[in-house]
């Protein structure tokens, strides 16, 4: 009987495993407004909670996503983020948002959000977007790329943690808004992280990883 029970318990655990999620925990109260106070009595989800009796409407308010971001930079895009760092009422709520502006042929370069899935909606322009899957179990297979051209009103989802990008395929400016499933999703821009870290990654490591000559790595690191 013990053996049968143990077997059934194992089957139950395995069957439930796909339904286990790693993301922002559900709130344990109506709200928990972030406050930069190291002596606050409650610590939740990485931010101290403001005394509920001191919470005001402005704690849940952000103004400015109507304003275009400055795209005068090397990649021709600008991300304006609204997360727990500038909208404290988001603390513990597991959600944030961004506005992304693109100059003609501007790029939001390949990057990941380690803590969030992203859902993007295009307001203006035409975007070429895509994401790449994680490494397949079979080493003989390649990471798969999913891409789509998006027009105003189109929506696309980038799964949590996967490398993704958006490129303005048009001759005019483009605008998109996105929601992310974390109060603080984080971002790792691949090129910046690999070639612009401080201190720099040893060029020999990158030359071996990318299968190129060291001088190519030196040139790339010099760009960052």
PDB file of C-alpha atoms in Angstrom:
ATOM      1  CA  UNK A   1       0.000   0.000   0.000  1.00  0.00           C
ATOM      2  CA  UNK A   2       2.825   2.414   0.851  1.00  0.00           C
ATOM      3  CA  UNK A   3       4.481   1.657  -2.484  1.00  0.00           C
ATOM      4  CA  UNK A   4       1.240   2.338  -4.372  1.00  0.00           C
ATOM      5  CA  UNK A   5       0.658   5.564  -2.432  1.00  0.00           C
ATOM      6  CA  UNK A   6       4.202   6.721  -3.122  1.00  0.00           C
ATOM      7  CA  UNK A   7       3.821   5.952  -6.814  1.00  0.00           C
ATOM      8  CA  UNK A   8       0.528   7.874  -7.027  1.00  0.00           C
ATOM      9  CA  UNK A   9       2.048  10.815  -5.162  1.00  0.00           C
ATOM     10  CA  UNK A  10       4.953  10.892  -7.620  1.00  0.00           C
ATOM     11  CA  UNK A  11       2.555  10.844 -10.584  1.00  0.00           C
ATOM     12  CA  UNK A  12       0.545  13.688  -9.035  1.00  0.00           C
ATOM     13  CA  UNK A  13       3.650  15.828  -8.501  1.00  0.00           C
ATOM     14  CA  UNK A  14       4.863  15.247 -12.056  1.00  0.00           C
ATOM     15  CA  UNK A  15       1.422  15.962 -13.527  1.00  0.00           C
ATOM     16  CA  UNK A  16       1.157  19.236 -11.609  1.00  0.00           C
ATOM     17  CA  UNK A  17       4.684  20.392 -12.467  1.00  0.00           C
ATOM     18  CA  UNK A  18       3.656  22.126 -15.739  1.00  0.00           C
ATOM     19  CA  UNK A  19       1.253  24.285 -13.723  1.00  0.00           C
ATOM     20  CA  UNK A  20       3.957  25.653 -11.431  1.00  0.00           C
ATOM     21  CA  UNK A  21       4.940  29.218 -12.247  1.00  0.00           C
ATOM     22  CA  UNK A  22       7.863  31.440 -11.304  1.00  0.00           C
ATOM     23  CA  UNK A  23       6.755  35.064 -11.441  1.00  0.00           C
ATOM     24  CA  UNK A  24       5.751  37.904  -9.142  1.00  0.00           C
ATOM     25  CA  UNK A  25       3.812  36.480  -6.175  1.00  0.00           C
ATOM     26  CA  UNK A  26       0.165  37.447  -5.851  1.00  0.00           C
ATOM     27  CA  UNK A  27      -0.477  40.438  -3.552  1.00  0.00           C
ATOM     28  CA  UNK A  28      -1.152  39.626   0.085  1.00  0.00           C
ATOM     29  CA  UNK A  29      -3.094  42.861   0.614  1.00  0.00           C
ATOM     30  CA  UNK A  30      -5.078  45.393  -1.433  1.00  0.00           C
ATOM     31  CA  UNK A  31      -1.907  47.355  -2.168  1.00  0.00           C
ATOM     32  CA  UNK A  32       1.634  47.906  -0.927  1.00  0.00           C
ATOM     33  CA  UNK A  33       2.957  51.275  -2.115  1.00  0.00           C
ATOM     34  CA  UNK A  34       6.757  51.257  -2.349  1.00  0.00           C
ATOM     35  CA  UNK A  35       8.678  53.576  -0.049  1.00  0.00           C
ATOM     36  CA  UNK A  36      12.421  54.156   0.249  1.00  0.00           C
ATOM     37  CA  UNK A  37      12.499  53.623   3.982  1.00  0.00           C
ATOM     38  CA  UNK A  38      14.842  51.009   5.395  1.00  0.00           C
ATOM     39  CA  UNK A  39      13.177  51.184   8.802  1.00  0.00           C
ATOM     40  CA  UNK A  40       9.655  50.469   7.533  1.00  0.00           C
ATOM     41  CA  UNK A  41       8.120  47.574   9.488  1.00  0.00           C
ATOM     42  CA  UNK A  42       7.048  45.506   6.446  1.00  0.00           C
ATOM     43  CA  UNK A  43       9.216  44.180   3.605  1.00  0.00           C
ATOM     44  CA  UNK A  44       7.395  42.724   0.598  1.00  0.00           C
ATOM     45  CA  UNK A  45       8.517  41.787  -2.918  1.00  0.00           C
ATOM     46  CA  UNK A  46      11.749  43.769  -2.788  1.00  0.00           C
ATOM     47  CA  UNK A  47      10.230  47.107  -1.735  1.00  0.00           C
ATOM     48  CA  UNK A  48       9.248  48.414   1.668  1.00  0.00           C
ATOM     49  CA  UNK A  49       5.546  49.166   2.048  1.00  0.00           C
ATOM     50  CA  UNK A  50       4.269  52.626   2.786  1.00  0.00           C
ATOM     51  CA  UNK A  51       1.972  52.981   5.771  1.00  0.00           C
ATOM     52  CA  UNK A  52      -1.527  52.405   4.260  1.00  0.00           C
ATOM     53  CA  UNK A  53      -2.824  55.405   6.206  1.00  0.00           C
ATOM     54  CA  UNK A  54      -0.318  57.619   4.359  1.00  0.00           C
ATOM     55  CA  UNK A  55      -1.143  56.374   0.843  1.00  0.00           C
ATOM     56  CA  UNK A  56      -2.548  58.970  -1.585  1.00  0.00           C
ATOM     57  CA  UNK A  57      -3.931  58.834  -5.129  1.00  0.00           C
ATOM     58  CA  UNK A  58      -0.647  60.096  -6.612  1.00  0.00           C
ATOM     59  CA  UNK A  59       1.023  56.874  -5.437  1.00  0.00           C
ATOM     60  CA  UNK A  60      -0.948  55.121  -8.185  1.00  0.00           C
ATOM     61  CA  UNK A  61      -0.450  57.796 -10.847  1.00  0.00           C
ATOM     62  CA  UNK A  62       2.111  58.446 -13.601  1.00  0.00           C
ATOM     63  CA  UNK A  63       1.971  61.152 -16.251  1.00  0.00           C
ATOM     64  CA  UNK A  64       4.019  61.368 -19.417  1.00  0.00           C
ATOM     65  CA  UNK A  65       3.435  58.412 -21.735  1.00  0.00           C
ATOM     66  CA  UNK A  66       1.803  60.809 -24.191  1.00  0.00           C
ATOM     67  CA  UNK A  67       5.210  62.410 -24.798  1.00  0.00           C
ATOM     68  CA  UNK A  68       7.454  60.950 -27.544  1.00  0.00           C
ATOM     69  CA  UNK A  69      10.821  59.663 -26.402  1.00  0.00           C
ATOM     70  CA  UNK A  70      14.050  61.056 -27.854  1.00  0.00           C
ATOM     71  CA  UNK A  71      15.234  58.600 -30.515  1.00  0.00           C
ATOM     72  CA  UNK A  72      18.421  60.508 -31.365  1.00  0.00           C
ATOM     73  CA  UNK A  73      20.776  57.690 -30.431  1.00  0.00           C
ATOM     74  CA  UNK A  74      22.774  54.926 -32.100  1.00  0.00           C
ATOM     75  CA  UNK A  75      19.867  52.484 -32.385  1.00  0.00           C
ATOM     76  CA  UNK A  76      17.116  55.002 -33.126  1.00  0.00           C
ATOM     77  CA  UNK A  77      14.678  54.033 -30.391  1.00  0.00           C
ATOM     78  CA  UNK A  78      13.708  55.090 -26.884  1.00  0.00           C
ATOM     79  CA  UNK A  79      11.913  53.092 -24.196  1.00  0.00           C
ATOM     80  CA  UNK A  80       9.948  55.029 -21.568  1.00  0.00           C
ATOM     81  CA  UNK A  81       9.243  52.643 -18.704  1.00  0.00           C
ATOM     82  CA  UNK A  82       6.565  52.808 -16.026  1.00  0.00           C
ATOM     83  CA  UNK A  83       7.478  50.370 -13.266  1.00  0.00           C
ATOM     84  CA  UNK A  84       7.675  50.233  -9.489  1.00  0.00           C
ATOM     85  CA  UNK A  85      10.638  52.610  -9.505  1.00  0.00           C
ATOM     86  CA  UNK A  86       8.579  55.544 -10.811  1.00  0.00           C
ATOM     87  CA  UNK A  87       5.044  54.386  -9.974  1.00  0.00           C
ATOM     88  CA  UNK A  88       5.276  53.057  -6.398  1.00  0.00           C
ATOM     89  CA  UNK A  89       1.677  51.857  -6.338  1.00  0.00           C
ATOM     90  CA  UNK A  90       2.745  49.011  -8.649  1.00  0.00           C
ATOM     91  CA  UNK A  91       4.568  47.345  -5.771  1.00  0.00           C
ATOM     92  CA  UNK A  92       3.404  43.675  -5.428  1.00  0.00           C
ATOM     93  CA  UNK A  93       0.921  44.022  -8.318  1.00  0.00           C
ATOM     94  CA  UNK A  94       3.056  42.137 -10.861  1.00  0.00           C
ATOM     95  CA  UNK A  95       2.583  44.482 -13.812  1.00  0.00           C
ATOM     96  CA  UNK A  96       4.309  47.403 -15.562  1.00  0.00           C
ATOM     97  CA  UNK A  97       4.226  49.203 -18.906  1.00  0.00           C
ATOM     98  CA  UNK A  98       6.458  50.877 -21.470  1.00  0.00           C
ATOM     99  CA  UNK A  99       6.142  53.252 -24.384  1.00  0.00           C
ATOM    100  CA  UNK A 100       8.589  52.618 -27.227  1.00  0.00           C
ATOM    101  CA  UNK A 101       9.362  55.246 -29.863  1.00  0.00           C
ATOM    102  CA  UNK A 102      11.205  54.362 -33.059  1.00  0.00           C
ATOM    103  CA  UNK A 103      12.848  56.648 -35.586  1.00  0.00           C
ATOM    104  CA  UNK A 104      12.616  55.524 -39.223  1.00  0.00           C
ATOM    105  CA  UNK A 105      14.478  52.186 -39.356  1.00  0.00           C
ATOM    106  CA  UNK A 106      15.049  52.453 -35.616  1.00  0.00           C
ATOM    107  CA  UNK A 107      15.661  49.312 -33.590  1.00  0.00           C
ATOM    108  CA  UNK A 108      14.848  48.162 -30.092  1.00  0.00           C
ATOM    109  CA  UNK A 109      17.818  45.771 -30.142  1.00  0.00           C
ATOM    110  CA  UNK A 110      17.749  42.104 -29.114  1.00  0.00           C
ATOM    111  CA  UNK A 111      17.183  41.900 -25.372  1.00  0.00           C
ATOM    112  CA  UNK A 112      15.464  39.848 -22.692  1.00  0.00           C
ATOM    113  CA  UNK A 113      13.267  40.534 -19.682  1.00  0.00           C
ATOM    114  CA  UNK A 114      14.365  38.009 -17.053  1.00  0.00           C
ATOM    115  CA  UNK A 115      11.224  38.415 -14.970  1.00  0.00           C
ATOM    116  CA  UNK A 116       8.398  39.135 -17.418  1.00  0.00           C
ATOM    117  CA  UNK A 117       6.368  38.193 -20.448  1.00  0.00           C
ATOM    118  CA  UNK A 118       5.697  41.186 -22.714  1.00  0.00           C
ATOM    119  CA  UNK A 119       2.595  41.950 -24.773  1.00  0.00           C
ATOM    120  CA  UNK A 120       3.130  44.671 -27.389  1.00  0.00           C
ATOM    121  CA  UNK A 121       0.575  46.698 -29.348  1.00  0.00           C
ATOM    122  CA  UNK A 122       1.514  48.956 -32.271  1.00  0.00           C
ATOM    123  CA  UNK A 123      -0.049  52.421 -32.415  1.00  0.00           C
ATOM    124  CA  UNK A 124       1.831  53.944 -35.352  1.00  0.00           C
ATOM    125  CA  UNK A 125       4.070  52.633 -38.104  1.00  0.00           C
ATOM    126  CA  UNK A 126       5.113  49.150 -39.197  1.00  0.00           C
ATOM    127  CA  UNK A 127       7.309  47.017 -36.979  1.00  0.00           C
ATOM    128  CA  UNK A 128       9.225  43.851 -37.789  1.00  0.00           C
ATOM    129  CA  UNK A 129       9.318  41.946 -34.497  1.00  0.00           C
ATOM    130  CA  UNK A 130      10.475  38.560 -33.333  1.00  0.00           C
ATOM    131  CA  UNK A 131      11.823  36.315 -30.624  1.00  0.00           C
ATOM    132  CA  UNK A 132      14.170  33.324 -30.461  1.00  0.00           C
ATOM    133  CA  UNK A 133      13.502  30.160 -28.498  1.00  0.00           C
ATOM    134  CA  UNK A 134      15.792  28.786 -25.818  1.00  0.00           C
ATOM    135  CA  UNK A 135      18.360  26.135 -26.724  1.00  0.00           C
ATOM    136  CA  UNK A 136      16.649  22.924 -27.903  1.00  0.00           C
ATOM    137  CA  UNK A 137      17.274  19.688 -26.031  1.00  0.00           C
ATOM    138  CA  UNK A 138      18.703  18.179 -29.215  1.00  0.00           C
ATOM    139  CA  UNK A 139      22.126  19.833 -29.778  1.00  0.00           C
ATOM    140  CA  UNK A 140      21.771  19.164 -33.506  1.00  0.00           C
ATOM    141  CA  UNK A 141      18.817  21.521 -33.722  1.00  0.00           C
ATOM    142  CA  UNK A 142      18.958  25.318 -33.827  1.00  0.00           C
ATOM    143  CA  UNK A 143      17.100  27.929 -31.821  1.00  0.00           C
ATOM    144  CA  UNK A 144      13.886  28.788 -33.646  1.00  0.00           C
ATOM    145  CA  UNK A 145      13.034  32.331 -34.717  1.00  0.00           C
ATOM    146  CA  UNK A 146       9.420  33.582 -34.752  1.00  0.00           C
ATOM    147  CA  UNK A 147       8.845  36.870 -36.607  1.00  0.00           C
ATOM    148  CA  UNK A 148       5.944  39.007 -37.774  1.00  0.00           C
ATOM    149  CA  UNK A 149       5.300  42.382 -39.412  1.00  0.00           C
ATOM    150  CA  UNK A 150       2.961  44.437 -37.249  1.00  0.00           C
ATOM    151  CA  UNK A 151       0.756  47.364 -38.234  1.00  0.00           C
ATOM    152  CA  UNK A 152      -1.315  49.729 -36.055  1.00  0.00           C
ATOM    153  CA  UNK A 153      -3.666  47.741 -33.851  1.00  0.00           C
ATOM    154  CA  UNK A 154      -1.656  44.512 -34.118  1.00  0.00           C
ATOM    155  CA  UNK A 155      -0.553  42.701 -30.957  1.00  0.00           C
ATOM    156  CA  UNK A 156       2.398  40.360 -30.383  1.00  0.00           C
ATOM    157  CA  UNK A 157       3.606  38.474 -27.307  1.00  0.00           C
ATOM    158  CA  UNK A 158       7.219  37.863 -26.268  1.00  0.00           C
ATOM    159  CA  UNK A 159       7.494  34.975 -23.768  1.00  0.00           C
ATOM    160  CA  UNK A 160       9.308  35.569 -20.497  1.00  0.00           C
ATOM    161  CA  UNK A 161      13.088  35.460 -20.645  1.00  0.00           C
ATOM    162  CA  UNK A 162      13.419  34.925 -24.412  1.00  0.00           C
ATOM    163  CA  UNK A 163      15.546  37.154 -26.644  1.00  0.00           C
ATOM    164  CA  UNK A 164      13.353  39.479 -28.706  1.00  0.00           C
ATOM    165  CA  UNK A 165      13.503  42.675 -30.765  1.00  0.00           C
ATOM    166  CA  UNK A 166      11.470  45.262 -32.679  1.00  0.00           C
ATOM    167  CA  UNK A 167      12.601  47.036 -35.854  1.00  0.00           C
ATOM    168  CA  UNK A 168      10.842  49.964 -37.526  1.00  0.00           C
ATOM    169  CA  UNK A 169      10.511  48.768 -41.101  1.00  0.00           C
ATOM    170  CA  UNK A 170       9.049  52.047 -42.356  1.00  0.00           C
ATOM    171  CA  UNK A 171      10.222  55.481 -43.443  1.00  0.00           C
ATOM    172  CA  UNK A 172       8.196  57.239 -40.739  1.00  0.00           C
ATOM    173  CA  UNK A 173       8.263  57.216 -36.947  1.00  0.00           C
ATOM    174  CA  UNK A 174       6.638  54.306 -35.129  1.00  0.00           C
ATOM    175  CA  UNK A 175       5.114  54.019 -31.652  1.00  0.00           C
ATOM    176  CA  UNK A 176       4.213  50.978 -29.576  1.00  0.00           C
ATOM    177  CA  UNK A 177       3.023  50.341 -26.039  1.00  0.00           C
ATOM    178  CA  UNK A 178       3.673  47.183 -24.068  1.00  0.00           C
ATOM    179  CA  UNK A 179       2.562  45.596 -20.828  1.00  0.00           C
ATOM    180  CA  UNK A 180       4.903  43.373 -18.816  1.00  0.00           C
ATOM    181  CA  UNK A 181       4.033  40.772 -16.203  1.00  0.00           C
ATOM    182  CA  UNK A 182       6.286  42.128 -13.467  1.00  0.00           C
ATOM    183  CA  UNK A 183       6.453  45.305 -11.415  1.00  0.00           C
ATOM    184  CA  UNK A 184      10.181  45.344 -12.248  1.00  0.00           C
ATOM    185  CA  UNK A 185      10.779  43.152 -15.326  1.00  0.00           C
ATOM    186  CA  UNK A 186      14.449  43.975 -15.798  1.00  0.00           C
ATOM    187  CA  UNK A 187      16.152  44.175 -19.179  1.00  0.00           C
ATOM    188  CA  UNK A 188      19.350  42.661 -20.570  1.00  0.00           C
ATOM    189  CA  UNK A 189      20.377  44.154 -23.912  1.00  0.00           C
ATOM    190  CA  UNK A 190      22.435  41.393 -25.475  1.00  0.00           C
ATOM    191  CA  UNK A 191      25.057  43.442 -27.303  1.00  0.00           C
ATOM    192  CA  UNK A 192      25.608  45.798 -24.362  1.00  0.00           C
ATOM    193  CA  UNK A 193      25.896  42.939 -21.888  1.00  0.00           C
ATOM    194  CA  UNK A 194      28.270  40.866 -24.007  1.00  0.00           C
ATOM    195  CA  UNK A 195      30.475  43.584 -25.492  1.00  0.00           C
ATOM    196  CA  UNK A 196      30.039  46.465 -23.049  1.00  0.00           C
ATOM    197  CA  UNK A 197      30.237  44.917 -19.576  1.00  0.00           C
ATOM    198  CA  UNK A 198      32.415  46.487 -16.877  1.00  0.00           C
ATOM    199  CA  UNK A 199      34.940  45.002 -16.586  1.00  0.00           C
ATOM    200  CA  UNK A 200      35.006  43.652 -20.126  1.00  0.00           C
ATOM    201  CA  UNK A 201      34.666  39.959 -20.839  1.00  0.00           C
ATOM    202  CA  UNK A 202      38.006  38.501 -21.864  1.00  0.00           C
ATOM    203  CA  UNK A 203      38.194  38.839 -25.689  1.00  0.00           C
ATOM    204  CA  UNK A 204      39.546  35.300 -25.948  1.00  0.00           C
ATOM    205  CA  UNK A 205      36.322  34.023 -24.377  1.00  0.00           C
ATOM    206  CA  UNK A 206      34.162  35.928 -26.856  1.00  0.00           C
ATOM    207  CA  UNK A 207      36.359  35.050 -29.835  1.00  0.00           C
ATOM    208  CA  UNK A 208      35.916  31.378 -28.996  1.00  0.00           C
ATOM    209  CA  UNK A 209      32.179  31.749 -28.362  1.00  0.00           C
ATOM    210  CA  UNK A 210      31.492  33.635 -31.599  1.00  0.00           C
ATOM    211  CA  UNK A 211      34.091  31.707 -33.635  1.00  0.00           C
ATOM    212  CA  UNK A 212      35.772  34.852 -34.954  1.00  0.00           C
ATOM    213  CA  UNK A 213      39.232  36.366 -34.714  1.00  0.00           C
ATOM    214  CA  UNK A 214      40.109  38.305 -31.583  1.00  0.00           C
ATOM    215  CA  UNK A 215      40.476  41.542 -33.550  1.00  0.00           C
ATOM    216  CA  UNK A 216      36.778  41.354 -34.454  1.00  0.00           C
ATOM    217  CA  UNK A 217      35.898  41.190 -30.756  1.00  0.00           C
ATOM    218  CA  UNK A 218      38.232  44.095 -30.024  1.00  0.00           C
ATOM    219  CA  UNK A 219      36.407  46.179 -32.640  1.00  0.00           C
ATOM    220  CA  UNK A 220      33.004  45.264 -31.222  1.00  0.00           C
ATOM    221  CA  UNK A 221      34.001  46.009 -27.615  1.00  0.00           C
ATOM    222  CA  UNK A 222      35.337  49.381 -28.737  1.00  0.00           C
ATOM    223  CA  UNK A 223      31.787  50.315 -29.840  1.00  0.00           C
ATOM    224  CA  UNK A 224      30.513  50.035 -26.275  1.00  0.00           C
TER     225      UNK A 224
END
